[in-house]
CSV table of C-alpha atoms and ligand atoms in Angstrom, one decimal:
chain,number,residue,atom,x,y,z
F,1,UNK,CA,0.0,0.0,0.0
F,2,UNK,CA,2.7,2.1,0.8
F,3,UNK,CA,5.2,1.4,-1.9
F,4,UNK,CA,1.9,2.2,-4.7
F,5,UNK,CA,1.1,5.2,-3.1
F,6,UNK,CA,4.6,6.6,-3.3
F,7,UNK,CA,5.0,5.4,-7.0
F,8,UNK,CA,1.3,7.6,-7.7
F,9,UNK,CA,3.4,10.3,-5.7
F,10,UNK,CA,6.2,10.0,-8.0
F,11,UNK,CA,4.3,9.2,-11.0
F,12,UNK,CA,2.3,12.8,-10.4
F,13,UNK,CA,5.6,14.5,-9.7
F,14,UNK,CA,7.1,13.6,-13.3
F,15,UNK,CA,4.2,14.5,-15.0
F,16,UNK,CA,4.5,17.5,-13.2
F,17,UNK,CA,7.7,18.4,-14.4
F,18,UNK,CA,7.0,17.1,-18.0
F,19,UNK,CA,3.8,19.5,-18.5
F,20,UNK,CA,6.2,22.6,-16.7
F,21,UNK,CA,9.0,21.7,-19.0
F,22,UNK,CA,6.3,21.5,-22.0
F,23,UNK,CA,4.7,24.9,-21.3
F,24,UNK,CA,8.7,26.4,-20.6
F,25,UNK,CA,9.7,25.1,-24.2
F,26,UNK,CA,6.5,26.8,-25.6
F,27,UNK,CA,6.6,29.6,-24.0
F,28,UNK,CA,10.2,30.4,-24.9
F,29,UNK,CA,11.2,28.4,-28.0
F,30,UNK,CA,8.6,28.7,-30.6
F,31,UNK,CA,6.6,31.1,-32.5
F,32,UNK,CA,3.7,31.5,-34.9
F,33,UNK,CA,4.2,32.4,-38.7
F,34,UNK,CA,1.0,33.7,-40.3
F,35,UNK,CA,1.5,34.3,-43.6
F,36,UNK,CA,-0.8,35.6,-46.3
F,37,UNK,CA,0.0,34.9,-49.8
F,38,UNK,CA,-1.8,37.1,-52.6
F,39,UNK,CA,-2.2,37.0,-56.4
F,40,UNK,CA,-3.0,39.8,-58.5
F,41,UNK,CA,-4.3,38.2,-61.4
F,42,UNK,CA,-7.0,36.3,-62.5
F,43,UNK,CA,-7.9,32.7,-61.4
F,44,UNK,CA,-7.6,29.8,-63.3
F,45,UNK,CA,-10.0,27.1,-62.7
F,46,UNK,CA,-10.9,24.9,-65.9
F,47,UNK,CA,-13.9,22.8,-66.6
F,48,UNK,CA,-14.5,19.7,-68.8
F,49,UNK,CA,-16.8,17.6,-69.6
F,50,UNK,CA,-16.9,13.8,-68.2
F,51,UNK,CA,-18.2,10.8,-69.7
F,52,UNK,CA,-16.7,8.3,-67.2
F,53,UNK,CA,-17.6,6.6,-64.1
F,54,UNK,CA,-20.1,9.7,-64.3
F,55,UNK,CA,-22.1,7.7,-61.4
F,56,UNK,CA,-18.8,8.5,-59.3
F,57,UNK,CA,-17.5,11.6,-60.9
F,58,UNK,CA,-20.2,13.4,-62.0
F,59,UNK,CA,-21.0,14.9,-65.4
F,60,UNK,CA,-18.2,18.2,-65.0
F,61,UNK,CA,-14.9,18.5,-63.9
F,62,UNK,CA,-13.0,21.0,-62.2
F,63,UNK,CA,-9.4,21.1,-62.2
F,64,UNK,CA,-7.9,23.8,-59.8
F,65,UNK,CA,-4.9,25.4,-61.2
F,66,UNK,CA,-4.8,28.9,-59.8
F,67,UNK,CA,-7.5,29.5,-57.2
F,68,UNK,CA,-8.0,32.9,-56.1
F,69,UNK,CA,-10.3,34.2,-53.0
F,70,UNK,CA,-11.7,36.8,-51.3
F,71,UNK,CA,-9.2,40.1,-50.8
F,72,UNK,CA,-6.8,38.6,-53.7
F,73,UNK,CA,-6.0,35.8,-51.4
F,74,UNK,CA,-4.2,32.4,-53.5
F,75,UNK,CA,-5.2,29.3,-52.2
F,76,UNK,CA,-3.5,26.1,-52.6
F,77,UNK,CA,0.1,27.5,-51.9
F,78,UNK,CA,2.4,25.7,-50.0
F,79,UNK,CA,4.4,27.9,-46.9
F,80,UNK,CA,7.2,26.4,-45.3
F,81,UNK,CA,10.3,26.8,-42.6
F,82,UNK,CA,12.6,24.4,-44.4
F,83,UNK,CA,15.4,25.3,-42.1
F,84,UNK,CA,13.3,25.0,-39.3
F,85,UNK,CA,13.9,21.9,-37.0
F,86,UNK,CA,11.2,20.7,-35.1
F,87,UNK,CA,7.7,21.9,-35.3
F,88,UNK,CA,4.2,20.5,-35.6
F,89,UNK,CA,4.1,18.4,-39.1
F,90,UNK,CA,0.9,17.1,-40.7
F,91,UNK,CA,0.7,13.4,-41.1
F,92,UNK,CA,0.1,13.3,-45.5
F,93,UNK,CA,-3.4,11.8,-46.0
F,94,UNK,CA,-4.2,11.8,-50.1
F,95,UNK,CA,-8.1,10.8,-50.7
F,96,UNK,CA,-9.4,10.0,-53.9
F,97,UNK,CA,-13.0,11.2,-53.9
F,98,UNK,CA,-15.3,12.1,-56.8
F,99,UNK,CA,-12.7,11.5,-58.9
F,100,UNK,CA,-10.4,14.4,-57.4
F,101,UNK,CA,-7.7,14.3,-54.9
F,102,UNK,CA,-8.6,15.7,-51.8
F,103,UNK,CA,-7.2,18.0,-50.6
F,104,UNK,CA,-5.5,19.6,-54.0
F,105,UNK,CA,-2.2,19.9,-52.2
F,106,UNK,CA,-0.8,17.7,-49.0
F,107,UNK,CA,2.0,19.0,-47.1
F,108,UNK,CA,3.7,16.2,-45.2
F,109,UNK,CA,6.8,15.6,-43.7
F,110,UNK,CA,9.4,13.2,-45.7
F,111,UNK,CA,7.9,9.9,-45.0
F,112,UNK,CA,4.7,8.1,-45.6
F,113,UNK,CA,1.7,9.2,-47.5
F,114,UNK,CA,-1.6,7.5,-46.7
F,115,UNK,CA,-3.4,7.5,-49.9
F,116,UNK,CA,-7.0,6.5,-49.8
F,117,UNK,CA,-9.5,5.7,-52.1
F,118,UNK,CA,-13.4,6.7,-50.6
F,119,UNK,CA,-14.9,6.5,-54.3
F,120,UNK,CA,-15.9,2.7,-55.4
F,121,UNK,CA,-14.3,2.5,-58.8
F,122,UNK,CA,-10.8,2.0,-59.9
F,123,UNK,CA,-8.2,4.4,-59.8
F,124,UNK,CA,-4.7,4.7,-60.6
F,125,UNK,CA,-2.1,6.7,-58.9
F,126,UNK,CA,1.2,8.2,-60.9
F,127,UNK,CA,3.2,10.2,-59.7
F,128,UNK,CA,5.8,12.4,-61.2
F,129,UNK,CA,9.4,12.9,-59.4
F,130,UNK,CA,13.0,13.6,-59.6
F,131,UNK,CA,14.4,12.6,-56.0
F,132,UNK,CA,11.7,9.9,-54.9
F,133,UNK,CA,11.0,6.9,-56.7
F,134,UNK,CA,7.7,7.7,-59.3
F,135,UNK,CA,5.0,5.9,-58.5
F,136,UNK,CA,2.5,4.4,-60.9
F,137,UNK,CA,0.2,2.2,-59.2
F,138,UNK,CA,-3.5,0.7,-60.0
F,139,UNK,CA,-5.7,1.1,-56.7
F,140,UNK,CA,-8.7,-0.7,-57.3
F,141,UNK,CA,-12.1,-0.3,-55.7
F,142,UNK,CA,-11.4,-3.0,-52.9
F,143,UNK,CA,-8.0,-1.1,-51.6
F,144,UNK,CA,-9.2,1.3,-49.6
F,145,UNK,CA,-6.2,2.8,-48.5
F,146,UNK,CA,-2.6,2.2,-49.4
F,147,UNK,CA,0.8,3.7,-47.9
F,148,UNK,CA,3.5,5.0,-50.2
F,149,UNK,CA,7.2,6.3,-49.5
F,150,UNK,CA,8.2,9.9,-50.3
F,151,UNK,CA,11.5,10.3,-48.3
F,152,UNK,CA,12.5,12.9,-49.9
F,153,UNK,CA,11.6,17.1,-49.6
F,154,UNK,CA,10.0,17.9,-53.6
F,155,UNK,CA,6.8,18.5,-54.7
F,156,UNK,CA,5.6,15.8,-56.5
F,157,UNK,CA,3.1,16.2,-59.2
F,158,UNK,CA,0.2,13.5,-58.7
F,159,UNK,CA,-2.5,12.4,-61.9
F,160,UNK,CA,-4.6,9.3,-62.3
F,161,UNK,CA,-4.4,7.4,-65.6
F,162,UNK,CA,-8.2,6.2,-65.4
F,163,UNK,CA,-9.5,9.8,-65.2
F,164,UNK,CA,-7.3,12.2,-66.8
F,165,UNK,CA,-8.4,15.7,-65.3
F,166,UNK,CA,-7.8,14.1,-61.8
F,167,UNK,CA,-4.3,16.5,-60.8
F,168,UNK,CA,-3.3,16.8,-57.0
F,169,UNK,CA,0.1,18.2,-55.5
F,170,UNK,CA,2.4,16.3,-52.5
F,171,UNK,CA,4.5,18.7,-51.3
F,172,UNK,CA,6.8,17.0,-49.2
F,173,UNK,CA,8.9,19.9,-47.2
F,174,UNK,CA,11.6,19.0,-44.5
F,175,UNK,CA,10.7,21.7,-41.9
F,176,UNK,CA,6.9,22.8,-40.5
F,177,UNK,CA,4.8,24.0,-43.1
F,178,UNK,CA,0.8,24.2,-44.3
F,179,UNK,CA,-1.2,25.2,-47.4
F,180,UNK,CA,-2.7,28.4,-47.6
F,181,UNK,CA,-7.2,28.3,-47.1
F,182,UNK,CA,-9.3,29.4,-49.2
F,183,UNK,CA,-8.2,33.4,-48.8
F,184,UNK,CA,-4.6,32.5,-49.0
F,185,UNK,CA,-3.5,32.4,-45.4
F,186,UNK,CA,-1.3,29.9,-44.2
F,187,UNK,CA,-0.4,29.5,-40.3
F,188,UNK,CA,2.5,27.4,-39.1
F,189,UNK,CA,2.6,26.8,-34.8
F,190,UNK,CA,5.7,26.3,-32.7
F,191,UNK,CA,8.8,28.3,-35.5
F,192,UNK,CA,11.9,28.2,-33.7
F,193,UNK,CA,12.4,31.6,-32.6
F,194,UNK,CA,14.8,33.9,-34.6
F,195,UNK,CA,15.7,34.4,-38.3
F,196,UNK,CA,13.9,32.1,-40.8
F,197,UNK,CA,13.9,31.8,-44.0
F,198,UNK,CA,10.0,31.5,-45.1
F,199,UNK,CA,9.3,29.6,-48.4
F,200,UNK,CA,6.0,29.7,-50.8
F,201,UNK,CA,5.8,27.3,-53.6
F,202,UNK,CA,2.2,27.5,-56.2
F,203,UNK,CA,2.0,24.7,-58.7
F,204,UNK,CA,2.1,27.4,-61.4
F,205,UNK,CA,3.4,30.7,-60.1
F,206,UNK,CA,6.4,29.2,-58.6
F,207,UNK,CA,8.6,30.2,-55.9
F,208,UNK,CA,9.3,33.7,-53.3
F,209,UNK,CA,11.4,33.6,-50.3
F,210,UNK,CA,11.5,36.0,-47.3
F,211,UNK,CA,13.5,36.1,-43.9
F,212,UNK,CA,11.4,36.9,-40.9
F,213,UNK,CA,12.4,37.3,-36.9
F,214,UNK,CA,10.1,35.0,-35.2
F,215,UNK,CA,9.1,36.1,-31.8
F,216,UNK,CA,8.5,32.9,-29.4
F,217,UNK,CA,5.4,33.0,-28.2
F,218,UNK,CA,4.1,36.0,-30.6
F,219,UNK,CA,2.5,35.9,-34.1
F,220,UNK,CA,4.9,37.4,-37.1
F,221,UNK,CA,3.5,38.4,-39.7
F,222,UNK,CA,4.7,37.6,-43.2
F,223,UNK,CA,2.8,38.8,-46.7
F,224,UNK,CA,3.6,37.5,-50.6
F,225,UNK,CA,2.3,38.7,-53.6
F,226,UNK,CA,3.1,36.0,-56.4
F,227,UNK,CA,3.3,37.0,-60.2
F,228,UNK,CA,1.9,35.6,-62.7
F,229,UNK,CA,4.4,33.7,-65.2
T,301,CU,CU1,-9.0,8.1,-61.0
Protein backbone atom coordinates (compact mmCIF):
# COMPACT_ATOMS: atom_id res chain seq x y z
CA UNK A 1 0.00 0.00 0.00
CA UNK A 2 2.68 2.12 0.83
CA UNK A 3 5.17 1.37 -1.90
CA UNK A 4 1.87 2.16 -4.68
CA UNK A 5 1.07 5.19 -3.11
CA UNK A 6 4.55 6.63 -3.26
CA UNK A 7 4.99 5.35 -6.99
CA UNK A 8 1.31 7.65 -7.66
CA UNK A 9 3.37 10.34 -5.70
CA UNK A 10 6.21 9.98 -8.01
CA UNK A 11 4.30 9.17 -11.00
CA UNK A 12 2.29 12.81 -10.42
CA UNK A 13 5.56 14.45 -9.68
CA UNK A 14 7.14 13.65 -13.28
CA UNK A 15 4.15 14.52 -15.02
CA UNK A 16 4.50 17.50 -13.23
CA UNK A 17 7.71 18.44 -14.36
CA UNK A 18 7.03 17.08 -17.98
CA UNK A 19 3.81 19.47 -18.46
CA UNK A 20 6.21 22.65 -16.73
CA UNK A 21 9.02 21.70 -19.02
CA UNK A 22 6.34 21.46 -21.98
CA UNK A 23 4.66 24.90 -21.26
CA UNK A 24 8.71 26.40 -20.65
CA UNK A 25 9.67 25.08 -24.22
CA UNK A 26 6.47 26.82 -25.60
CA UNK A 27 6.63 29.62 -24.04
CA UNK A 28 10.18 30.40 -24.88
CA UNK A 29 11.19 28.42 -28.00
CA UNK A 30 8.56 28.72 -30.62
CA UNK A 31 6.64 31.12 -32.53
CA UNK A 32 3.67 31.46 -34.91
CA UNK A 33 4.24 32.40 -38.73
CA UNK A 34 1.01 33.70 -40.33
CA UNK A 35 1.53 34.27 -43.63
CA UNK A 36 -0.78 35.63 -46.35
CA UNK A 37 0.00 34.90 -49.84
CA UNK A 38 -1.78 37.12 -52.57
CA UNK A 39 -2.19 37.01 -56.38
CA UNK A 40 -3.03 39.79 -58.48
CA UNK A 41 -4.29 38.17 -61.43
CA UNK A 42 -7.02 36.29 -62.55
CA UNK A 43 -7.89 32.75 -61.40
CA UNK A 44 -7.59 29.81 -63.30
CA UNK A 45 -10.02 27.14 -62.69
CA UNK A 46 -10.87 24.85 -65.94
CA UNK A 47 -13.94 22.79 -66.60
CA UNK A 48 -14.46 19.67 -68.84
CA UNK A 49 -16.82 17.56 -69.57
CA UNK A 50 -16.86 13.76 -68.18
CA UNK A 51 -18.18 10.82 -69.67
CA UNK A 52 -16.69 8.30 -67.21
CA UNK A 53 -17.61 6.58 -64.09
CA UNK A 54 -20.07 9.71 -64.33
CA UNK A 55 -22.10 7.74 -61.43
CA UNK A 56 -18.78 8.47 -59.30
CA UNK A 57 -17.45 11.64 -60.88
CA UNK A 58 -20.23 13.41 -62.05
CA UNK A 59 -20.97 14.92 -65.41
CA UNK A 60 -18.18 18.22 -64.98
CA UNK A 61 -14.90 18.49 -63.86
CA UNK A 62 -13.05 20.97 -62.21
CA UNK A 63 -9.43 21.14 -62.22
CA UNK A 64 -7.85 23.76 -59.85
CA UNK A 65 -4.87 25.37 -61.18
CA UNK A 66 -4.78 28.95 -59.84
CA UNK A 67 -7.53 29.47 -57.20
CA UNK A 68 -7.98 32.95 -56.12
CA UNK A 69 -10.35 34.24 -52.95
CA UNK A 70 -11.66 36.81 -51.32
CA UNK A 71 -9.20 40.13 -50.76
CA UNK A 72 -6.83 38.63 -53.70
CA UNK A 73 -5.96 35.76 -51.41
CA UNK A 74 -4.21 32.40 -53.47
CA UNK A 75 -5.20 29.26 -52.25
CA UNK A 76 -3.52 26.10 -52.64
CA UNK A 77 0.05 27.55 -51.87
CA UNK A 78 2.45 25.75 -50.05
CA UNK A 79 4.40 27.93 -46.91
CA UNK A 80 7.25 26.43 -45.33
CA UNK A 81 10.30 26.83 -42.63
CA UNK A 82 12.64 24.36 -44.41
CA UNK A 83 15.44 25.29 -42.08
CA UNK A 84 13.34 25.01 -39.32
CA UNK A 85 13.91 21.86 -37.01
CA UNK A 86 11.18 20.73 -35.11
CA UNK A 87 7.71 21.87 -35.29
CA UNK A 88 4.22 20.49 -35.57
CA UNK A 89 4.06 18.40 -39.05
CA UNK A 90 0.95 17.15 -40.67
CA UNK A 91 0.66 13.42 -41.12
CA UNK A 92 0.07 13.33 -45.47
CA UNK A 93 -3.37 11.76 -46.00
CA UNK A 94 -4.23 11.78 -50.06
CA UNK A 95 -8.06 10.84 -50.67
CA UNK A 96 -9.40 9.98 -53.86
CA UNK A 97 -12.96 11.24 -53.91
CA UNK A 98 -15.33 12.07 -56.76
CA UNK A 99 -12.67 11.47 -58.94
CA UNK A 100 -10.41 14.38 -57.37
CA UNK A 101 -7.67 14.34 -54.94
CA UNK A 102 -8.59 15.71 -51.85
CA UNK A 103 -7.16 17.98 -50.61
CA UNK A 104 -5.51 19.58 -53.97
CA UNK A 105 -2.19 19.95 -52.22
CA UNK A 106 -0.84 17.71 -49.04
CA UNK A 107 1.98 19.03 -47.10
CA UNK A 108 3.72 16.19 -45.18
CA UNK A 109 6.82 15.65 -43.68
CA UNK A 110 9.40 13.21 -45.73
CA UNK A 111 7.91 9.91 -44.95
CA UNK A 112 4.70 8.07 -45.56
CA UNK A 113 1.70 9.19 -47.49
CA UNK A 114 -1.62 7.47 -46.71
CA UNK A 115 -3.40 7.50 -49.89
CA UNK A 116 -6.97 6.49 -49.79
CA UNK A 117 -9.54 5.74 -52.14
CA UNK A 118 -13.37 6.70 -50.65
CA UNK A 119 -14.87 6.47 -54.33
CA UNK A 120 -15.91 2.69 -55.43
CA UNK A 121 -14.33 2.48 -58.77
CA UNK A 122 -10.79 2.01 -59.94
CA UNK A 123 -8.22 4.44 -59.81
CA UNK A 124 -4.71 4.68 -60.59
CA UNK A 125 -2.14 6.67 -58.86
CA UNK A 126 1.17 8.18 -60.87
CA UNK A 127 3.22 10.19 -59.66
CA UNK A 128 5.84 12.44 -61.20
CA UNK A 129 9.42 12.93 -59.42
CA UNK A 130 13.04 13.56 -59.57
CA UNK A 131 14.37 12.59 -55.96
CA UNK A 132 11.73 9.94 -54.93
CA UNK A 133 11.02 6.92 -56.70
CA UNK A 134 7.71 7.74 -59.27
CA UNK A 135 4.99 5.87 -58.51
CA UNK A 136 2.49 4.44 -60.87
CA UNK A 137 0.24 2.16 -59.23
CA UNK A 138 -3.53 0.75 -59.95
CA UNK A 139 -5.71 1.10 -56.74
CA UNK A 140 -8.67 -0.75 -57.29
CA UNK A 141 -12.05 -0.32 -55.66
CA UNK A 142 -11.39 -3.00 -52.92
CA UNK A 143 -7.96 -1.10 -51.56
CA UNK A 144 -9.19 1.28 -49.64
CA UNK A 145 -6.16 2.81 -48.46
CA UNK A 146 -2.65 2.18 -49.38
CA UNK A 147 0.75 3.66 -47.87
CA UNK A 148 3.46 5.00 -50.23
CA UNK A 149 7.20 6.32 -49.46
CA UNK A 150 8.22 9.90 -50.28
CA UNK A 151 11.48 10.27 -48.34
CA UNK A 152 12.49 12.87 -49.91
CA UNK A 153 11.59 17.08 -49.64
CA UNK A 154 10.04 17.95 -53.59
CA UNK A 155 6.78 18.55 -54.72
CA UNK A 156 5.59 15.81 -56.46
CA UNK A 157 3.05 16.16 -59.15
CA UNK A 158 0.16 13.47 -58.71
CA UNK A 159 -2.50 12.37 -61.89
CA UNK A 160 -4.58 9.29 -62.30
CA UNK A 161 -4.40 7.38 -65.58
CA UNK A 162 -8.21 6.24 -65.44
CA UNK A 163 -9.47 9.80 -65.17
CA UNK A 164 -7.26 12.18 -66.78
CA UNK A 165 -8.45 15.67 -65.32
CA UNK A 166 -7.76 14.13 -61.82
CA UNK A 167 -4.31 16.46 -60.82
CA UNK A 168 -3.28 16.81 -57.02
CA UNK A 169 0.14 18.21 -55.50
CA UNK A 170 2.39 16.33 -52.46
CA UNK A 171 4.48 18.72 -51.26
CA UNK A 172 6.77 16.98 -49.21
CA UNK A 173 8.92 19.90 -47.19
CA UNK A 174 11.60 18.98 -44.54
CA UNK A 175 10.66 21.73 -41.91
CA UNK A 176 6.93 22.79 -40.46
CA UNK A 177 4.83 24.03 -43.08
CA UNK A 178 0.79 24.21 -44.26
CA UNK A 179 -1.25 25.24 -47.36
CA UNK A 180 -2.67 28.41 -47.56
CA UNK A 181 -7.18 28.34 -47.14
CA UNK A 182 -9.29 29.41 -49.21
CA UNK A 183 -8.24 33.38 -48.78
CA UNK A 184 -4.63 32.53 -49.01
CA UNK A 185 -3.55 32.35 -45.40
CA UNK A 186 -1.25 29.92 -44.16
CA UNK A 187 -0.39 29.50 -40.30
CA UNK A 188 2.53 27.45 -39.15
CA UNK A 189 2.57 26.76 -34.83
CA UNK A 190 5.74 26.25 -32.73
CA UNK A 191 8.80 28.26 -35.49
CA UNK A 192 11.86 28.19 -33.65
CA UNK A 193 12.40 31.60 -32.62
CA UNK A 194 14.81 33.93 -34.59
CA UNK A 195 15.73 34.37 -38.27
CA UNK A 196 13.94 32.13 -40.77
CA UNK A 197 13.90 31.83 -43.97
CA UNK A 198 10.05 31.50 -45.09
CA UNK A 199 9.29 29.63 -48.41
CA UNK A 200 5.96 29.66 -50.78
CA UNK A 201 5.77 27.26 -53.56
CA UNK A 202 2.19 27.50 -56.20
CA UNK A 203 2.04 24.73 -58.74
CA UNK A 204 2.15 27.42 -61.40
CA UNK A 205 3.45 30.68 -60.11
CA UNK A 206 6.43 29.23 -58.60
CA UNK A 207 8.59 30.15 -55.90
CA UNK A 208 9.28 33.66 -53.31
CA UNK A 209 11.36 33.62 -50.33
CA UNK A 210 11.52 35.97 -47.33
CA UNK A 211 13.52 36.08 -43.89
CA UNK A 212 11.39 36.93 -40.90
CA UNK A 213 12.36 37.30 -36.95
CA UNK A 214 10.13 34.97 -35.22
CA UNK A 215 9.09 36.09 -31.80
CA UNK A 216 8.47 32.93 -29.39
CA UNK A 217 5.36 33.04 -28.21
CA UNK A 218 4.14 35.95 -30.61
CA UNK A 219 2.52 35.92 -34.07
CA UNK A 220 4.93 37.35 -37.10
CA UNK A 221 3.46 38.42 -39.72
CA UNK A 222 4.72 37.61 -43.16
CA UNK A 223 2.78 38.83 -46.69
CA UNK A 224 3.59 37.52 -50.58
CA UNK A 225 2.26 38.66 -53.60
CA UNK A 226 3.12 35.99 -56.42
CA UNK A 227 3.32 37.04 -60.23
CA UNK A 228 1.92 35.64 -62.75
CA UNK A 229 4.39 33.71 -65.18
CU1 LIG B 1 -8.98 8.14 -60.96
Amino acid sequence: MRKACMTTTAAVLVTGAAMWLAATAGAQGGGTIEAEVKYNGAPQVEKLKVNKDTEKCGTEATIEKVVVGGGKGLANAVVSVPGAKGGTMAKGVLDQHGCKFVPHVVVMAPGELEVKNSDDILHNLHTYSTANPSINKAQPKFKKTMMEKLEKPEFVKVTCDVHSWMLGWVAVVPGPAAATNADGVAKIENVPAGKQKVEVWHETLGKMEKEVDVKPGAVTKVSFEMKGK
